[in-house]
C-alpha positions as a printed Julia matrix, in Angstrom:
413×3 Matrix{Float64}:
  24.55  -18.94  -18.68
  23.88  -15.41  -21.04
  20.05  -15.89  -20.47
  17.78  -14.21  -18.27
  16.71  -15.99  -15.07
  12.93  -17.22  -15.64
  11.14  -15.48  -12.65
  13.13  -12.32  -13.47
  12.37  -12.01  -17.42
   8.9   -12.44  -15.62
   9.7    -8.72  -14.32
   8.98   -5.71  -16.51
  11.89   -2.73  -16.15
  11.42   -1.18  -12.93
   9.37    2.17  -14.16
  10.64    4.44  -11.07
  14.26    3.83  -12.26
  14.61    6.72  -14.66
  13.11    9.48  -12.23
  15.23    8.28   -9.67
  18.37    8.08  -11.59
  17.28   11.65  -12.68
  16.49   12.73   -9.03
  20.41   11.31   -7.77
  21.87   13.17  -10.49
  20.17   16.32   -9.57
  20.88   16.16   -6.05
  24.77   15.04   -7.05
  24.76   18.72   -8.61
  23.63   20.28   -5.44
  20.62   20.61   -6.29
  17.51   21.22   -3.59
  15.0    18.41   -4.58
  11.71   18.2    -2.79
  10.93   14.43   -2.7
   7.22   13.85   -3.16
   7.88   10.52   -4.66
   8.13    7.66   -2.22
   5.97    6.75    0.67
   8.51    6.83    3.47
   7.43    8.42    6.36
   9.36   11.58    7.65
   7.89   12.07   11.2
  10.15   10.19   13.98
   8.61    6.96   15.83
   6.68    8.22   18.69
   9.57    8.06   21.91
   7.34    5.52   24.18
   7.82    2.97   21.39
  11.67    3.84   20.58
  12.3     3.49   24.63
  10.94    0.11   24.89
  13.08   -1.01   21.65
  16.11    0.61   24.06
  15.06   -0.97   26.93
  14.79   -4.55   25.42
  17.91   -4.49   23.33
  20.15   -3.98   26.13
  19.28   -7.59   27.23
  21.45  -10.35   25.98
  18.78  -12.96   25.84
  17.06  -10.9    23.41
  19.59  -10.86   20.43
  19.16  -15.05   20.16
  16.92  -16.16   17.02
  13.08  -15.33   17.43
  10.48  -17.18   16.1
   9.07  -16.81   12.33
   5.64  -16.43   13.03
   6.2   -13.46   15.97
   6.46  -13.72   19.77
   3.12  -14.59   21.69
   2.79  -11.41   23.26
   2.8    -9.88   19.45
   0.27  -11.84   18.18
  -2.25  -11.28   21.75
  -1.45   -7.51   21.04
  -2.35   -7.45   17.41
  -5.69   -9.73   18.02
  -6.11   -6.97   20.97
  -5.86   -4.0    18.26
  -8.33   -6.1    16.0
 -11.02   -6.12   19.02
 -10.81   -2.64   20.06
 -10.68   -1.13   16.73
 -12.76   -3.31   14.59
 -14.87   -5.6    17.4
 -13.07   -8.75   15.7
 -12.13  -11.56   17.64
  -8.91  -13.41   16.54
  -7.27  -16.59   18.08
  -3.52  -15.13   18.34
  -2.24  -18.55   17.9
  -4.11  -19.75   14.58
  -5.38  -16.46   13.13
  -2.16  -14.16   13.76
   1.19  -13.73   12.3
   3.96  -11.66   12.39
   5.57  -10.51    9.3
   8.21   -8.33    8.18
   6.5    -5.88    7.11
   2.82   -6.31    4.79
   5.05   -6.65    1.73
   6.78   -9.53    2.66
   3.75  -10.86    4.13
   1.95  -10.51    0.77
   5.01  -12.01   -1.1
   5.43  -14.81    0.76
   1.75  -15.84    1.21
   1.36  -15.98   -2.92
   4.3   -18.21   -3.46
   2.54  -20.14   -0.36
  -1.06  -20.68   -2.55
   0.13  -20.05   -6.16
   0.64  -22.84   -8.47
   1.65  -21.86  -11.78
  -1.02  -20.77  -13.82
  -3.37  -19.56  -11.47
  -5.23  -16.47  -12.41
  -5.07  -13.54   -9.66
  -6.98  -10.76   -9.52
  -5.34   -7.6    -8.7
  -6.76   -3.74   -8.92
  -5.17   -1.6   -11.87
  -3.61    0.91  -10.61
  -2.09   -0.78   -7.51
   0.75   -1.04   -4.8
   3.51   -3.22   -7.35
   3.75   -6.1    -4.85
  -0.12   -6.68   -5.42
   0.39   -8.44   -8.94
   4.06   -8.6    -8.8
   4.19  -11.33   -5.62
   1.86  -13.64   -7.63
   3.71  -13.07  -11.04
   6.76  -14.17   -9.23
   4.81  -17.16   -8.0
   4.25  -18.21  -11.48
   0.64  -16.79  -12.04
  -1.17  -14.55  -14.21
  -2.84  -11.6   -13.49
  -6.12  -10.61  -14.87
  -6.59   -6.81  -14.03
 -10.14   -5.11  -12.49
 -10.79   -1.73  -12.0
  -9.76    0.02   -8.45
 -12.5     1.69   -7.74
 -14.71   -0.14   -4.52
 -18.02   -0.12   -6.33
 -20.19   -2.05   -8.68
 -17.86   -1.55  -11.62
 -15.13   -3.86   -9.56
 -17.95   -6.03   -8.9
 -19.12   -6.22  -12.21
 -15.54   -7.2   -13.48
 -15.2    -9.36  -10.78
 -18.47  -11.57  -12.07
 -17.13  -11.18  -15.66
 -13.67  -12.48  -14.23
 -15.31  -15.5   -12.95
 -17.39  -16.44  -16.02
 -14.54  -16.04  -18.46
 -11.08  -16.75  -17.18
  -9.28  -20.11  -17.56
  -8.75  -21.31  -15.3
 -11.55  -19.55  -12.7
  -9.73  -16.85  -10.37
  -8.21  -18.54   -7.36
  -7.51  -15.23   -5.18
  -8.49  -11.66   -5.04
  -6.08   -8.64   -3.78
  -8.11   -5.28   -2.31
  -6.37   -2.33   -0.86
  -8.18    0.76    0.95
  -7.63    3.16    1.77
  -5.46    2.38   -1.41
  -2.02    2.97   -2.7
  -1.79    5.17   -4.76
  -5.41    6.05   -5.57
  -6.26    6.74   -2.14
  -9.51    5.22   -2.53
 -11.95    4.28    0.75
 -14.05    1.38    0.85
 -16.92    1.24    3.01
 -18.31   -2.01    4.87
 -21.25   -2.77    2.24
 -18.87   -2.9    -0.17
 -17.29   -5.5     1.77
 -20.04   -7.54    2.4
 -20.38   -7.51   -1.12
 -17.22   -8.71   -1.74
 -17.29  -11.27    0.58
 -20.48  -12.74   -0.78
 -19.41  -13.14   -3.89
 -15.86  -14.45   -2.98
 -17.59  -17.57   -0.58
 -19.86  -18.3    -3.37
 -17.17  -18.78   -5.97
 -14.85  -19.99   -3.59
 -12.14  -17.28   -4.05
  -9.9   -16.33   -1.2
  -9.68  -12.49   -0.64
  -6.14  -11.03    0.87
  -7.08   -7.26    1.75
  -4.33   -4.76    2.53
  -4.96   -2.74    5.18
  -1.77   -1.02    5.73
  -3.36    2.55    5.77
  -5.81    1.81    8.52
  -5.55    4.67   10.26
  -4.59    7.24    7.94
  -7.79    8.91    7.47
  -9.19   12.73    7.04
 -12.94   12.52    7.41
 -15.78   10.89    9.18
 -15.12    7.78    7.13
 -13.25    5.87    9.37
 -11.56    2.6     7.27
 -13.34   -0.87    8.22
 -11.62   -4.26    8.27
 -13.06   -6.77    5.73
 -12.95   -9.53    9.0
 -16.04   -7.39   10.59
 -18.2    -9.03    7.62
 -19.83  -12.27    9.09
 -18.23  -15.14    7.45
 -15.03  -13.31    5.77
 -12.59  -15.49    8.28
 -14.04  -18.33    5.93
 -12.16  -16.73    2.46
 -10.23  -13.96    3.6
  -6.74  -12.67    5.41
  -6.15   -9.1     5.88
  -2.43   -7.53    6.05
  -2.01   -4.52    8.27
   1.38   -2.68    9.07
   3.15   -0.49   11.64
   4.94    1.55    9.25
   2.42    4.42    8.71
   0.4     4.34   11.63
   3.11    4.78   14.22
   5.89    5.93   11.75
   7.75    2.67   12.14
   8.07    2.17    8.15
  12.43    1.04    8.75
  11.54   -1.36   11.91
   9.79   -3.62    8.97
   6.89   -5.24   11.33
   3.49   -6.03    9.93
   0.85   -9.05   10.22
  -1.59  -11.42    8.59
  -5.15  -11.96   10.43
  -7.85  -13.75    9.57
  -8.49  -17.58    7.97
  -6.91  -20.1     9.67
  -5.92  -21.77    6.53
  -4.21  -19.0     4.95
  -2.62  -18.37    7.81
  -1.16  -21.73    8.54
  -0.04  -21.6     4.95
   2.13  -18.23    5.55
   3.15  -19.96    8.93
   4.68  -22.84    6.9
   6.49  -21.09    4.15
   7.94  -18.66    6.54
   9.19  -21.5     9.15
  11.74  -22.02    5.78
  12.73  -18.65    4.97
  13.13  -16.45    8.22
  13.19  -16.57   12.27
  11.25  -13.82   12.11
  11.79   -9.91   13.28
  14.46   -9.19   15.83
  12.56   -9.68   19.0
  13.62   -6.29   20.82
  11.65   -4.64   17.42
   8.49   -7.23   18.35
   8.39   -6.33   22.15
   8.72   -2.53   21.11
   6.03   -3.16   18.59
   3.79   -4.87   21.46
   4.23   -1.58   23.34
   3.32    0.34   20.37
  -0.5    -1.73   19.63
  -0.75   -1.89   23.66
   0.37    1.23   24.72
  -0.77    5.01   24.6
  -2.57    5.62   21.55
  -2.54    9.67   21.36
   0.4     9.56   18.78
  -1.83    7.74   15.87
  -4.2    10.58   16.19
  -1.06   12.92   16.37
   0.01   11.23   12.9
  -2.78   11.37   11.19
  -3.27   15.0    11.89
  -0.14   15.69   10.64
  -1.05   13.87    7.31
  -4.28   15.68    7.46
  -2.78   19.4     7.75
  -0.27   18.32    5.05
  -3.22   17.01    2.59
  -5.13   20.58    3.12
  -1.48   22.48    2.33
  -0.8    20.61   -1.04
  -4.08   19.93   -2.25
  -4.77   23.96   -1.66
  -1.04   24.83   -2.87
  -1.86   22.62   -6.09
  -5.35   24.55   -6.86
  -3.36   28.04   -6.39
  -1.06   26.9    -8.81
  -3.73   25.56  -11.43
  -3.45   21.76  -10.81
  -6.74   20.68  -10.11
  -6.12   17.47   -7.99
  -8.66   15.52   -5.82
  -8.31   15.73   -1.96
  -8.1    12.56   -0.36
 -10.21   11.11    1.78
  -7.41    8.51    3.53
  -3.57    6.76    2.89
  -0.61    9.42    2.67
  -0.79   10.16   -1.1
  -2.51   12.41   -3.79
  -3.36   10.67   -6.83
  -3.2    13.64   -9.36
  -4.29   13.64  -13.1
  -1.42   15.01  -15.04
  -2.2    18.77  -16.49
  -3.97   18.73  -19.63
  -1.27   20.53  -21.68
   1.4    17.63  -20.5
  -0.57   14.29  -20.71
   1.09   13.6   -24.14
   4.52   13.41  -22.68
   3.08   10.25  -20.5
   3.56   10.42  -16.51
   7.65    9.04  -16.88
   8.31   11.93  -18.67
   6.0    14.69  -16.92
   7.74   13.04  -13.57
  11.13   13.89  -15.21
  10.24   17.25  -16.32
   8.48   18.56  -12.9
  11.97   17.45  -11.16
  13.76   19.1   -14.05
  12.35   22.78  -13.51
  10.17   22.35  -10.47
  12.85   20.37   -7.91
  10.11   18.34   -7.38
  10.52   14.52   -7.34
   6.79   12.68   -7.93
   5.73    9.04   -8.9
   5.04    8.4   -12.3
   1.36    6.84  -12.29
   2.82    4.14  -14.76
   4.73    2.13  -12.17
   1.52    1.26  -10.45
   0.01   -0.35  -13.64
  -0.85    0.57  -16.87
  -4.16    2.01  -16.01
  -1.92    4.13  -13.91
  -0.5     6.45  -16.85
  -2.17    9.89  -16.8
  -1.3    10.36  -12.93
   1.17   10.83  -10.64
   1.31    9.69   -7.3
   2.28   12.77   -4.91
   3.34   11.74   -1.32
   2.47   13.85    1.85
   5.77   13.29    3.35
   7.23   16.18    3.61
   6.7    18.97    6.51
   4.08   21.86    5.41
   7.23   24.28    4.98
   8.45   22.04    2.5
   4.92   21.51    0.54
   4.5    25.25    0.61
   7.62   25.67   -1.61
   7.0    22.81   -3.48
   3.81   24.18   -4.6
   5.13   27.48   -5.22
   7.63   25.74   -7.79
   4.99   24.04   -9.24
   3.31   27.23   -9.6
   6.31   28.66  -11.36
   6.77   25.63  -13.44
   3.34   26.26  -14.81
   3.59   29.66  -15.26
   6.78   29.24  -17.7
   4.52   26.71  -19.62
   2.18   29.09  -20.58
  -0.44   28.39  -17.76
  -2.52   24.96  -17.67
  -5.21   23.19  -19.6
  -8.27   21.67  -18.1
  -7.48   18.23  -15.62
  -9.35   15.18  -16.19
  -9.59   14.02  -12.8
 -11.02   10.68  -13.79
  -8.78    8.01  -15.89
 -10.35    6.51  -18.39
 -12.6     3.22  -17.53
 -10.67   -0.07  -16.98
 -11.2    -2.87  -19.01
 -11.06   -6.1   -17.41
 -10.35   -8.15  -20.16
  -6.62   -7.2   -20.78
  -4.11   -8.37  -17.94
  -1.79   -6.22  -16.43
   0.89   -9.48  -17.14
   0.86  -12.74  -17.75
């Protein structure tokens, strides 16, 4: 009884724990920490959504169990969003399911479709649930490059030819967390053709669909003809409507995958609290001015952060989407590694960031910086970082691109 449980043994130590512990200790000492480490939206949920929640929660009939796949009106609202935004028609009965955030949906679908020993293809670096949802389910994970280009497609081809057993599923996430890469529709066309040819499921995480800053508007993989034959896509209200704590997300696409997720969820939960689902309908079907306003807030924060870091001597690429900057560790600090550098930045500058190692071993050499504070606080963070750089004798040239990602090494197996 002293041995670790089997599934827990497959999970590595929590990389963010050291930084989180140091952050808590600093705050306990009364230090002012600017926390840019977690992707936790700080803007309030739009008033009309909150009003609908308050209105519905006062009705005792809404206090009973809901249904795990979501109330019909919510599934219709999500289908309406896809038709307006992507010109994709969905059947609310067979091609849509509500989830308790996209993270829960991804993890439960992994459990539903995975057999022990299956090989799953996951970008590295990537949001942790993308690989650990499948690792918990008993699969082996094979890393592929995280960039939406020919390098990823070539790695997928090698993986199919050399993996035993043949891969059964592929995860993609654009705009991506943590790297902020965007994919275009032409890339999705190639990806869908490849997956259909080799009979590989695609799980697309589109949580940042509405957080983009230029003319490159993120598409849905479901826009590609035939995509619903092999793909399911996860979306979330967390960032689009600043509803992170409400835990409302969706899966849409292939009916077989939706049915599998529906069945496993029916054993595990009764769905989100009905007033939250009703408020989610108000979000998807109501005024959409708030979406553009939230996007503009993140764009202004991005500009302040990137300009401030560049003035401090830290050359960080400007993200085209998501709510993060993927920052190469400044040259003279690279030997510390992402965890060591994050701890030093916290200690000496009072700024918390997320170490890249937490997103996969190929995230080493980077830190993720969240656009989760107002512009005043971001300017304060940049001033502190500039002082930190000066104290350490300036800054050596940075390397903005990670080393090539070998596709032969699994993240965990």
